[in-house]
Short mmCIF file of C-alpha atoms and ligand atoms in Angstrom, two decimals:
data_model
loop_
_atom_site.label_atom_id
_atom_site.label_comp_id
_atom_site.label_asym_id
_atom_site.label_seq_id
_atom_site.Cartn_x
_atom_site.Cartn_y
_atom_site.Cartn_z
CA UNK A 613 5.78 17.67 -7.10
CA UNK A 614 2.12 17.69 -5.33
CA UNK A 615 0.94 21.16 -5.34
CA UNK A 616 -0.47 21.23 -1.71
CA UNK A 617 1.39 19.88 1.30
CA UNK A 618 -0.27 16.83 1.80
CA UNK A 619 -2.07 16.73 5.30
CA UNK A 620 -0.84 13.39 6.68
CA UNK A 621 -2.13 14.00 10.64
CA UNK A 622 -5.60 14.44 9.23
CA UNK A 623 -6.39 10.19 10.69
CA UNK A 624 -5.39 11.95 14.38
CA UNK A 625 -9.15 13.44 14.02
CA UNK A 626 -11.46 10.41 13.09
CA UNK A 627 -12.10 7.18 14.56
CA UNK A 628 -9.18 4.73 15.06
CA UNK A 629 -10.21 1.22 16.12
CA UNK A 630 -7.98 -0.99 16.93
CA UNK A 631 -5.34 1.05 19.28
CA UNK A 632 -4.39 -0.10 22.44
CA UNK A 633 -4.37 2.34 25.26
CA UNK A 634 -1.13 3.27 26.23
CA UNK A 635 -1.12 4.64 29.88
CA UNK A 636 1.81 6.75 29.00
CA UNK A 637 1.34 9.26 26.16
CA UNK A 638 4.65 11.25 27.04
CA UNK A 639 6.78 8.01 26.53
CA UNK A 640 4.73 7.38 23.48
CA UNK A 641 5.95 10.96 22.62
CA UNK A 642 9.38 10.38 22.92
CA UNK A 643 9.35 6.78 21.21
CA UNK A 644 7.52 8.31 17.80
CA UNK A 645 9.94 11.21 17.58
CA UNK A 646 12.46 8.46 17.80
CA UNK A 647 10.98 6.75 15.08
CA UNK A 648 10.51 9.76 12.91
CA UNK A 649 14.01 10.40 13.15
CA UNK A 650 14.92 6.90 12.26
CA UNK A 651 16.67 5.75 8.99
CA UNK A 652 13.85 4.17 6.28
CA UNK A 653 13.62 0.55 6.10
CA UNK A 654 12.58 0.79 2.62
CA UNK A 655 12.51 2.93 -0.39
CA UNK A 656 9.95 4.57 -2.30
CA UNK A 657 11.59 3.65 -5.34
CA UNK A 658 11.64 0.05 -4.30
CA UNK A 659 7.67 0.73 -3.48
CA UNK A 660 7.01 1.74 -7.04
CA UNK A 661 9.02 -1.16 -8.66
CA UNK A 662 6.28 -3.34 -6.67
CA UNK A 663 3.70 -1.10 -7.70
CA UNK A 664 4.30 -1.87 -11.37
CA UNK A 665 4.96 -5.86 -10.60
CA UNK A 666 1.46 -5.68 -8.85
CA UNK A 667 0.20 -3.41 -12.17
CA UNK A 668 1.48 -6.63 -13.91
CA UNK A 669 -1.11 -8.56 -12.00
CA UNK A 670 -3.65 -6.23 -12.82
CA UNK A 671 -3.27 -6.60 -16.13
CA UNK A 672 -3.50 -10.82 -15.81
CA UNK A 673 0.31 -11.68 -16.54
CA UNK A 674 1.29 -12.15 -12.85
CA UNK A 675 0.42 -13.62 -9.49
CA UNK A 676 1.38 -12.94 -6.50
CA UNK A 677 2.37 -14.89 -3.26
CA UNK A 678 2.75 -12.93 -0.32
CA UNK A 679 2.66 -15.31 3.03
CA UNK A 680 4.61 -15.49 6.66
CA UNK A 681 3.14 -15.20 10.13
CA UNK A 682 0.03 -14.06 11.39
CA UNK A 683 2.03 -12.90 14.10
CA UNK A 684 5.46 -11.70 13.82
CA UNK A 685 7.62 -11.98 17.06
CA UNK A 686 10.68 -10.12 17.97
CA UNK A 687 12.38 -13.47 19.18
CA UNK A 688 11.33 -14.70 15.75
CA UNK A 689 13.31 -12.27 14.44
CA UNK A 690 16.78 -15.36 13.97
CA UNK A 691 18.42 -16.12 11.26
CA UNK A 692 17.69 -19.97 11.35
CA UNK A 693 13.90 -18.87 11.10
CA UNK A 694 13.52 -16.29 8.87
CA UNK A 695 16.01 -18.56 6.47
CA UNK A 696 13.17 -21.50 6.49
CA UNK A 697 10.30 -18.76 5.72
CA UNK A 698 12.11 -17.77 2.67
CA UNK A 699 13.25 -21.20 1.78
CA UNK A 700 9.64 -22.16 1.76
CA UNK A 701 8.56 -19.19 0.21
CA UNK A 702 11.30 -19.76 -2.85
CA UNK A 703 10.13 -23.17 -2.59
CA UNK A 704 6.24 -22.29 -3.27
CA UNK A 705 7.22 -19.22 -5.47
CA UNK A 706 9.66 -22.11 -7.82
CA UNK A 707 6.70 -24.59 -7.98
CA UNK A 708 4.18 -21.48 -9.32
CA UNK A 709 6.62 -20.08 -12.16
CA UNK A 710 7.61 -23.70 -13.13
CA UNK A 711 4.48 -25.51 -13.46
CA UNK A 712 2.28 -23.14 -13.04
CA UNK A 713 3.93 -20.88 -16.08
CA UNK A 714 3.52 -17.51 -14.54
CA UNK A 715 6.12 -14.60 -12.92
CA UNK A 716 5.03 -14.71 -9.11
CA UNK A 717 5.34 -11.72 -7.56
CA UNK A 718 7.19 -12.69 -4.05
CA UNK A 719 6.02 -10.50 -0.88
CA UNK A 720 6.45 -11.16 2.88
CA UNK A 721 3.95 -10.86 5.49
CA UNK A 722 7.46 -10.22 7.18
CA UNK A 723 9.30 -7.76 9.07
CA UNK A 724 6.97 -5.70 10.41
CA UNK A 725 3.72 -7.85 11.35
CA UNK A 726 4.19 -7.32 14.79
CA UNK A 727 0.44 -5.82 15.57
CA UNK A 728 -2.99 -7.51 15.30
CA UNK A 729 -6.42 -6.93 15.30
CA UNK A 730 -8.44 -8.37 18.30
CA UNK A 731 -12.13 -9.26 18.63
CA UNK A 732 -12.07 -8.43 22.58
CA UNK A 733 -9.74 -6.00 24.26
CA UNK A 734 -9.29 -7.79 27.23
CA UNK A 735 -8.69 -11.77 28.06
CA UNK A 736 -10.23 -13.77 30.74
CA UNK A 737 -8.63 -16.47 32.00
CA UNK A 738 -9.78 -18.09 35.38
CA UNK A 739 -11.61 -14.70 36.06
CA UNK A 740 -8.66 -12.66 35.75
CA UNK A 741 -9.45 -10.12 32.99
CA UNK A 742 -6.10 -8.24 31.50
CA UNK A 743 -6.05 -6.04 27.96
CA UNK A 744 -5.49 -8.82 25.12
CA UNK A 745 -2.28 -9.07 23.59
CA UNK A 746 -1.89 -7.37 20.53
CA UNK A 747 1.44 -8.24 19.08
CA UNK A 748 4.43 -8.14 20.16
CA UNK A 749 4.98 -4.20 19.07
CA UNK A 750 2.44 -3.25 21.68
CA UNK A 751 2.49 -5.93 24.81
CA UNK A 752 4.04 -9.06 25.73
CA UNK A 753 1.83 -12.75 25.05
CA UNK A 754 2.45 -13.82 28.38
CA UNK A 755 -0.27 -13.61 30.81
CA UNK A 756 0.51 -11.27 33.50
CA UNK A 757 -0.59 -7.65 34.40
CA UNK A 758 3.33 -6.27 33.56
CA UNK A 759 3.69 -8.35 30.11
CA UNK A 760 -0.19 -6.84 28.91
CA UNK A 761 0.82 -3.13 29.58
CA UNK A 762 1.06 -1.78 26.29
CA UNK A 763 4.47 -0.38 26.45
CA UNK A 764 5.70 2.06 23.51
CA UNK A 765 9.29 0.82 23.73
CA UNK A 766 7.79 -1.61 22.17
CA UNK A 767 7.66 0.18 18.69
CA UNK A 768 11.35 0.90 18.47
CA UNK A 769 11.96 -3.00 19.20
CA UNK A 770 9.38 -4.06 16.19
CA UNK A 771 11.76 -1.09 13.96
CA UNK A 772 14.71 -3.00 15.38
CA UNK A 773 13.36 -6.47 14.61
CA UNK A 774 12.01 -5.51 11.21
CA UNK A 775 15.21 -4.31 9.90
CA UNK A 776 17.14 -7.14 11.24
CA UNK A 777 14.55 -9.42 9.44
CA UNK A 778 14.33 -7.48 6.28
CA UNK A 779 18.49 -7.37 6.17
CA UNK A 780 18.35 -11.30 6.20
CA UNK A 781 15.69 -11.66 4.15
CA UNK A 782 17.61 -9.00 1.63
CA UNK A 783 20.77 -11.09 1.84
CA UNK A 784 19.11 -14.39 1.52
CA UNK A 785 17.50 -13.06 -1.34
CA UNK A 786 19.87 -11.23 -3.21
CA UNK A 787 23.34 -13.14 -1.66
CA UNK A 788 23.62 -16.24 -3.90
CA UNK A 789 21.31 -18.60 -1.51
CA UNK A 790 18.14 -17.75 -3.82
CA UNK A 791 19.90 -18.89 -6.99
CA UNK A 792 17.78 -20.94 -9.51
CA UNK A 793 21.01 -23.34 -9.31
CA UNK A 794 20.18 -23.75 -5.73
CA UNK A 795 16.60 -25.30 -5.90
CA UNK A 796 17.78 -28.63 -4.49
CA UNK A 797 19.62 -27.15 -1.59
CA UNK A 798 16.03 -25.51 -0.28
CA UNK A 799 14.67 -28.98 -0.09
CA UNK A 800 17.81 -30.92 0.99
CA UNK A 801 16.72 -31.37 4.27
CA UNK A 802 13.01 -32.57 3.89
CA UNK A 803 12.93 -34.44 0.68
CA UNK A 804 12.85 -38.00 1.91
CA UNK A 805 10.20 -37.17 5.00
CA UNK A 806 7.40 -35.68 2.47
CA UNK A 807 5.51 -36.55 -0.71
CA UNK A 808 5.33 -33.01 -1.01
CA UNK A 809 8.85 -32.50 -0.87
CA UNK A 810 9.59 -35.78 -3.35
CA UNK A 811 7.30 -34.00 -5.48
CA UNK A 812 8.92 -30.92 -5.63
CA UNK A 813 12.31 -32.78 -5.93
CA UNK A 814 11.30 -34.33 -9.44
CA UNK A 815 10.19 -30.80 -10.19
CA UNK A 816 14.22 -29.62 -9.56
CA UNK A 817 15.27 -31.95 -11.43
CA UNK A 818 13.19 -30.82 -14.46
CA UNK A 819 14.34 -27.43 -13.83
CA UNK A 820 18.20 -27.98 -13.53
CA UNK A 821 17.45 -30.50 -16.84
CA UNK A 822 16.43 -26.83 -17.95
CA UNK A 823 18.86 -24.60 -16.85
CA UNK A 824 21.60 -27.04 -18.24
CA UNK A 825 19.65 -26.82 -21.55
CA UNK A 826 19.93 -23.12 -21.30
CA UNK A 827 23.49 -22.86 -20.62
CA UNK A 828 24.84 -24.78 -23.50
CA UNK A 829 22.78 -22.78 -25.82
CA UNK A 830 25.38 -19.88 -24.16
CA UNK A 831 22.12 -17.98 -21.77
CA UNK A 832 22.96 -17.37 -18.53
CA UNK A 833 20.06 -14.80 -17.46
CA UNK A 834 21.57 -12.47 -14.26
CA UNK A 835 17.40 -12.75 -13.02
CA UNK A 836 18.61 -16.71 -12.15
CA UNK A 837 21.23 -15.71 -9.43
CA UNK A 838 18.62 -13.46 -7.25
CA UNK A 839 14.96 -13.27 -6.84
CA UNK A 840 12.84 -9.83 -6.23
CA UNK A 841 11.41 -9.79 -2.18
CA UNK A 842 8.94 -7.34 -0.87
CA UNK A 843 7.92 -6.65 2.85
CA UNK A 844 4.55 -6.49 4.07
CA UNK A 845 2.54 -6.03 7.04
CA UNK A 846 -0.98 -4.58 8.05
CA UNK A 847 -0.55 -0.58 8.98
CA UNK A 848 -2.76 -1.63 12.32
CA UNK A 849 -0.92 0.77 14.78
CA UNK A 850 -0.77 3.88 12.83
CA UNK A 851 1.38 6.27 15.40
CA UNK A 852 4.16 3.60 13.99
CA UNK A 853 3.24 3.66 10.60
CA UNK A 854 2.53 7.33 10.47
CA UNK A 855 6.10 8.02 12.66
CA UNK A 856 7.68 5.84 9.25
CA UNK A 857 6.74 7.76 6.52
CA UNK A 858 8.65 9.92 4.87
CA UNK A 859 8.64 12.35 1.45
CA UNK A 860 10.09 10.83 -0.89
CA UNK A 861 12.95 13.69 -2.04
CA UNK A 862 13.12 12.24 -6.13
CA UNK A 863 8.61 12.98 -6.06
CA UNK A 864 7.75 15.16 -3.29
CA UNK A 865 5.53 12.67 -1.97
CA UNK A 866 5.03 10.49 1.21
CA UNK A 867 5.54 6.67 1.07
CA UNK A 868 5.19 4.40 4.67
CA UNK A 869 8.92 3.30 4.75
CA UNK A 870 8.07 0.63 6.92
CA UNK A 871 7.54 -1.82 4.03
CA UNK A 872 7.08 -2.30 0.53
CA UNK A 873 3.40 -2.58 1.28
CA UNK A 874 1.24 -1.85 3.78
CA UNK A 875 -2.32 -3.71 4.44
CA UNK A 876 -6.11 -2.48 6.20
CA UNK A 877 -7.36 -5.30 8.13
CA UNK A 878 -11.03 -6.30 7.85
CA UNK A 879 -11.61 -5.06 10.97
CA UNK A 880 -9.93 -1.24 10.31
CA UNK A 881 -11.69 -0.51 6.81
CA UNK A 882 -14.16 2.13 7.86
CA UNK A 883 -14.53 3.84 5.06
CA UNK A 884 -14.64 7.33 7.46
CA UNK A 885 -12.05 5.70 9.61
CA UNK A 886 -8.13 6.62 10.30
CA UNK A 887 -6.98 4.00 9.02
CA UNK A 888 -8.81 4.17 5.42
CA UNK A 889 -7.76 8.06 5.77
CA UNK A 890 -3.78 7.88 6.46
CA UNK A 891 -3.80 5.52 3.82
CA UNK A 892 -5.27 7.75 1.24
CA UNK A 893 -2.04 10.04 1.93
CA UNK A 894 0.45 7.46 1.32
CA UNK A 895 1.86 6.03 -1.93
CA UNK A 896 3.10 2.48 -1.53
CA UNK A 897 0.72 0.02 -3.26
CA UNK A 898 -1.68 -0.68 -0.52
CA UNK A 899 -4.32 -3.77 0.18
CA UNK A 900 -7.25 -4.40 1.70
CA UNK A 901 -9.10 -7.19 3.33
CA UNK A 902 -12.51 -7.52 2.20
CA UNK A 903 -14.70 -10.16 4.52
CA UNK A 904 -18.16 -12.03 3.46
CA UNK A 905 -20.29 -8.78 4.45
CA UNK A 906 -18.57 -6.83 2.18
CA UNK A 907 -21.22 -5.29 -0.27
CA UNK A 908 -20.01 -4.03 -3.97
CA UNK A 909 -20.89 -0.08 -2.84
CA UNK A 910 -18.65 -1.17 0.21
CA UNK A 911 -15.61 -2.16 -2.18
CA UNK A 912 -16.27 0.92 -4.73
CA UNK A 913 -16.34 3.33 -2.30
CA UNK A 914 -12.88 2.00 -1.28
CA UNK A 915 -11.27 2.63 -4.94
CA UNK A 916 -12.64 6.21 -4.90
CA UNK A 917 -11.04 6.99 -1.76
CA UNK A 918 -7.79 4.60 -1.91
CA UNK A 919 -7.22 4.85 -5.76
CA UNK A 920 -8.69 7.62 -7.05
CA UNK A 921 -6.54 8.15 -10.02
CA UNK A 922 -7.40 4.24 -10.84
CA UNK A 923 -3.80 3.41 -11.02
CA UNK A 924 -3.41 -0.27 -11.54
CA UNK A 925 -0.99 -1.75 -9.05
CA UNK A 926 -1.70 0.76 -6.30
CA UNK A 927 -4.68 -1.19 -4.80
CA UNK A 928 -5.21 -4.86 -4.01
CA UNK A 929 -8.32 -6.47 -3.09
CA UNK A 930 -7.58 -9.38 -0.33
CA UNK A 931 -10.42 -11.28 -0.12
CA UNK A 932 -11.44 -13.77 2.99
CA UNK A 933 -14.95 -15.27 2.62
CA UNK A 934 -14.53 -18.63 4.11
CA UNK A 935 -14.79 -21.68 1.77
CA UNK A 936 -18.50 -22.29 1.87
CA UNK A 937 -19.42 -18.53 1.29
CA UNK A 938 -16.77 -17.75 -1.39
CA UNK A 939 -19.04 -19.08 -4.13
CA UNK A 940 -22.24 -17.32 -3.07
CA UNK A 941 -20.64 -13.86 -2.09
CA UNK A 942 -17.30 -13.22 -4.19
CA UNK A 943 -19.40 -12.83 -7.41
CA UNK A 944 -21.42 -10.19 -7.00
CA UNK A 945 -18.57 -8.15 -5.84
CA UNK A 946 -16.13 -8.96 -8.60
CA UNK A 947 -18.65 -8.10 -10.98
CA UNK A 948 -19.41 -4.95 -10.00
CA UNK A 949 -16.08 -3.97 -8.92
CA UNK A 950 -14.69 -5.12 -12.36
CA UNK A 951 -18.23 -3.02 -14.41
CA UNK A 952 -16.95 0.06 -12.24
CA UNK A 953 -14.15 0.34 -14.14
CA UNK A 954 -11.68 -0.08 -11.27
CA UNK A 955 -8.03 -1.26 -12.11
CA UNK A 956 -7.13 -3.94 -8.65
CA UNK A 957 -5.28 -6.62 -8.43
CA UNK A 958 -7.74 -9.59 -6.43
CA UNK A 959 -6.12 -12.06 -4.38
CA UNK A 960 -7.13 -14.68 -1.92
CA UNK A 961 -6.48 -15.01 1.45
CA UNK A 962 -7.75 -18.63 2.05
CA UNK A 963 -7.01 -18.66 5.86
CA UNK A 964 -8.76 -15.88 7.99
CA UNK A 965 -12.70 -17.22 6.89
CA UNK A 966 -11.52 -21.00 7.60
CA UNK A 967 -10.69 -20.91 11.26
CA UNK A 968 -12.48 -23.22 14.24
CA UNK A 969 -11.75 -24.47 17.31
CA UNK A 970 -10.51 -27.72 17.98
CA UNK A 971 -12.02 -30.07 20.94
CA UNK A 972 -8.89 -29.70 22.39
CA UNK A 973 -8.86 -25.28 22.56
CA UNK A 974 -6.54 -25.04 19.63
CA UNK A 975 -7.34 -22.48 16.72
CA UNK A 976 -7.41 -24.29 13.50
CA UNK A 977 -7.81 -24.43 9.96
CA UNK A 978 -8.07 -27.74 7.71
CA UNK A 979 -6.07 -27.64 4.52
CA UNK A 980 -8.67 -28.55 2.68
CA UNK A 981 -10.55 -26.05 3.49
CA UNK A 982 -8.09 -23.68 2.48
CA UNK A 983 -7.67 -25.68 -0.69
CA UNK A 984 -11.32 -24.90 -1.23
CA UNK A 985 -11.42 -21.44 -0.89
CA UNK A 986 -8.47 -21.37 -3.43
CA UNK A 987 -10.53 -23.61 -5.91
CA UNK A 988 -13.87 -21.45 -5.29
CA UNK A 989 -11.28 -18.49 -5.97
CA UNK A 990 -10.29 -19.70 -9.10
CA UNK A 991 -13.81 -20.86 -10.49
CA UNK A 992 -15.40 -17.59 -9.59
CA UNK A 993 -12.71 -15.40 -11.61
CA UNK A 994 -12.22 -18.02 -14.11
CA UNK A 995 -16.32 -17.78 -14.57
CA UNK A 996 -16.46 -13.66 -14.51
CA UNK A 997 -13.41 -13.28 -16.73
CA UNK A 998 -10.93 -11.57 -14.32
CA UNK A 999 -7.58 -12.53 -13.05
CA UNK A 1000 -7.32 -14.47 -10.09
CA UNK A 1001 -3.91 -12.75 -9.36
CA UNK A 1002 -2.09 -14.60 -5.99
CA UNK A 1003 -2.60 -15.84 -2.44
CA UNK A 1004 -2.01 -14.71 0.64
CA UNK A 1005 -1.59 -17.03 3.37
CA UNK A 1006 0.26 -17.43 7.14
CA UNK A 1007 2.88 -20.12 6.85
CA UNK A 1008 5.85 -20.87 8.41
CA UNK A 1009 9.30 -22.93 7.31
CA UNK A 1010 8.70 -25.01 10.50
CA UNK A 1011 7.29 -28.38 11.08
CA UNK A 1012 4.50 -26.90 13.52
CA UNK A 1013 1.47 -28.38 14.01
CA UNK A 1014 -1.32 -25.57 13.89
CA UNK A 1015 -3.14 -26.61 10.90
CA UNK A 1016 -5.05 -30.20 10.18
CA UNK A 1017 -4.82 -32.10 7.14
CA UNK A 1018 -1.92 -32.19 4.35
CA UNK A 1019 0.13 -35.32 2.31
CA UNK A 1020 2.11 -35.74 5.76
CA UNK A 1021 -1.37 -35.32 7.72
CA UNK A 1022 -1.74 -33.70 11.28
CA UNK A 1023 -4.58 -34.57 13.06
CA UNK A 1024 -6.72 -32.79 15.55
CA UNK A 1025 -4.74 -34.83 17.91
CA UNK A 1026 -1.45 -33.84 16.99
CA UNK A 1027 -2.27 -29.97 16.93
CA UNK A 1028 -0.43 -30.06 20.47
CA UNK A 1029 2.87 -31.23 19.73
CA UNK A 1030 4.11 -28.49 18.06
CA UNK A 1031 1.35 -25.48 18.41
CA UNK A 1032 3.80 -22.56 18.37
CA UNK A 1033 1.97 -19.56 16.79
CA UNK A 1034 1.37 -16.02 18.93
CA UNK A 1035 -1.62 -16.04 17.21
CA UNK A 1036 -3.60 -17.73 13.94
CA UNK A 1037 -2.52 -21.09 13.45
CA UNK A 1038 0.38 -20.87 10.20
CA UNK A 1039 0.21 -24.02 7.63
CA UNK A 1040 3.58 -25.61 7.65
CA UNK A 1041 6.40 -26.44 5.18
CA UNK A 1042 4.91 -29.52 4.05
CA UNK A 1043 1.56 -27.91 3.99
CA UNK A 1044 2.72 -24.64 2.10
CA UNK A 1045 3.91 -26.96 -0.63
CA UNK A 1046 1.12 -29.13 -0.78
CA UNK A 1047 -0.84 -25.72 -1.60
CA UNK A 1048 1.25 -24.51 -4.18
CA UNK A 1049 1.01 -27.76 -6.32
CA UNK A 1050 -2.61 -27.18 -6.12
CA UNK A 1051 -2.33 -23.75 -7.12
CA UNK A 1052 -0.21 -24.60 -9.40
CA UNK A 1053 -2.61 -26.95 -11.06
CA UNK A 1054 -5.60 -24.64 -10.64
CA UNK A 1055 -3.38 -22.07 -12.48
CA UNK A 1056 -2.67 -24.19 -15.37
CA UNK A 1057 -6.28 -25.47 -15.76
CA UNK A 1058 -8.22 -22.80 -17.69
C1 LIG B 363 -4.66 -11.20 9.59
O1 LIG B 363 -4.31 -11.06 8.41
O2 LIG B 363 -3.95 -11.76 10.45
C2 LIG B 363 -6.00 -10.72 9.98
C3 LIG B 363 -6.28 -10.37 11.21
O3 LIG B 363 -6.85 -10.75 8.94
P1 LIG B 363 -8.25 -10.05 8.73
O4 LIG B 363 -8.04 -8.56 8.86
O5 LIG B 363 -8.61 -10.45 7.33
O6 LIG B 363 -9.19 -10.60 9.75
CO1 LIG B 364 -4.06 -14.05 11.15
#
């Protein structure tokens, strides 16, 4: 039990960026009490098994893959979608641990990434200026004065949606469907269309060749029927966070039940900000984005606060540089975050430094890009010593057309066909699997 209640309104007094401005604070009021008074979605005891999976990581013998939409939305929130987001993620997660020889540590950027992180607070469009959408928990995407109003129902919709996501995501998971015997079923239906997914067929069959090894010798492990699945999501709007966290009654301490893990965008990580504050308070293992401007005093000062007890597990270091800075700027800061003694977990998030505009207004990335920050990821931890522990990416289980490049390529081009995203452009199945044989192969090259 912590001897002093722990102060978890202290954020209410510093700066929070990144809130909209709701016009109606009494309905906002009403809608967090609501939320306060609402069931968990997870619990902390489910928080601290991923705390000691992501310790595993730490300590080199783990990676971890945690990908889904930059932009959750509630319509999003159907069965037929969140199933192909975990098939691809079992997918990615199978080709890691099989030829890439390591446990993967399997988290969601799902049910509850309903918030995000604009440069601008308004949008323009043909001289018409309205507040920018910021997810679908705070205002609608479409672009009309009534849709932008930041509307607090809104945050008892995204608690809706996430549990309805996280309940399919628990029962695909944990119901049969994510059975090793079932790693031909996730690809049934996109096998023939892909090199990527022929690939990853001749892979199956090397693993059922395995599994049919392992049951005659009488082993029949009860880990092969169901696979481990965190949620994640970044803690931008924190009266909904704050509203979801709850002592835990077996510690006396206060987890965000919102999710398994919570994130601090690269745009919220003031060091004397709310966001860095509330999440000193809570207990789940926590990340944090770290951009190409982030200096090593920037990143230490960031374990003091967030980990002070230097727990490994509790803190993970996201890093974005872009491919053509990761190889000039993620040294330094490695280095000295590794010769201050601090115990994080580093992963890469290959997508947020690589985005441009196409000539036709599209955001976009090019795989290969990505596939470059991965590499430069891999050769700057391999060089330094230290454990280049996962990825983090936006993907989707849908054919969409957001990002160029891939073995079944999109071109600029094509990026209008099927350009679906509410907001960063997602790689897609194909794309997502193309990446993990490359990671994959990265992994296994030391
Ligand atoms: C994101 O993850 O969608 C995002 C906005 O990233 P970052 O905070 O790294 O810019
Ligand atoms: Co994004």
């Amino acid at each position: 039990m912590s001897a002093e209640p722990i102060n978890l309104d202290s954020w209410r007094d510093l700066t929070a960026a990144q809130q909209p401005e709701w016009p109606d604070r009494d309905e906002l009021k009403r809608v967090v009490g609501k939320l306060a008074a609402a069931p968990p979605l997870v619990f902390a005891g489910e928080c601290d098994q991923l705390k000691s999976e992501l310790a595993a990581v730490v300590r080199g013998e783990a990676f971890v893959l945690q990908g889904g939409d930059c932009a959750e939305t509630f319509s999003g929130a159907d069965a037929d979608a969140v199933r192909n987001k975990i098939k691809t993620l079992l997918q990615m997660a199978i080709v890691l641990t099989y030829a890439g020889s390591v446990p993967v540590v399997k988290i969601g950027r799902m049910a509850g990434q309903f918030a995000k992180p604009r440069s601008s607070s308004t949008e323009t469009r043909d001289g018409v200026a309205l507040p920018a959408y910021r997810g679908d928990m705070v205002n609608g995407f479409e672009f009309t004065p009534e849709a932008r109003r930041p509307d607090p129902e809104r945050l008892l919709r995204a608690y809706h949606s996430a549990a309805v996501t996280l309940n399919l995501a628990r029962a695909f998971t944990k119901g049969g469907y994510a059975d090793l015997r079932q790693v031909h079923t996730w690809n049934r239906d996109f096998v023939a269309e892909s090199p990527a997914g022929r690939r990853y067929e001749q892979l199956a069959r090397e693993i059922d060749q395995a599994l049919a090894f392992m049951h005659a010798c009488g082993a029949n492990p009860s880990e092969f029927h169901s696979v481990e699945f965190y949620s994640s999501h970044e803690a931008l709007i924190l009266d909904y966070d704050r509203a979801l966290t709850r002592i835990d009654s077996r510690t006396g301490l206060p987890y965000d039940v919102s999710a398994h893990m919570v994130w601090i965008g690269e745009r919220t990580r003031q060091l004397d900000g709310a966001h860095v504050d509330f999440f000193s308070k809570i207990r789940n293992p926590i990340g944090v984005k770290l951009g190409p401007t982030t200096s090593a005093d920037d990143a230490l000062a960031l374990v003091r606060k967030l980990n002070p007890d230097n727990e490994p597990g509790r803190l993970t270091f996201i890093t974005r540089m872009g491919a053509s800075k990761i190889r000039d700027v993620l040294p330094d800061l490695v280095e000295k975050v590794t010769a201050g003694g601090a115990q994080v977990a580093w992963i890469c998030d290959p997508m947020h430094g690589n985005t441009f505009e196409a000539p036709s207004g599209h955001k976009t990335r090019r795989l290969d890009d990505v596939l470059d920050e991965v590499a430069g990821f891999f050769e700057v931890h391999r060089a330094l010593g230290t454990h280049p522990g996962g990825i983090h990416i936006e993907f989707t289980g849908d054919d969409v057309t957001e990002c160029v490049g891939g073995g079944q390529p999109i071109g600029e081009g094509d990026l209008s066909l099927r350009y679906e995203t509410a907001c960063d452009p997602r790689l897609n199945r194909s794309q997502s699997l193309d990446l993990a044989f490359r990671v994959s192969e990265l992994y296994r090259s030391t």
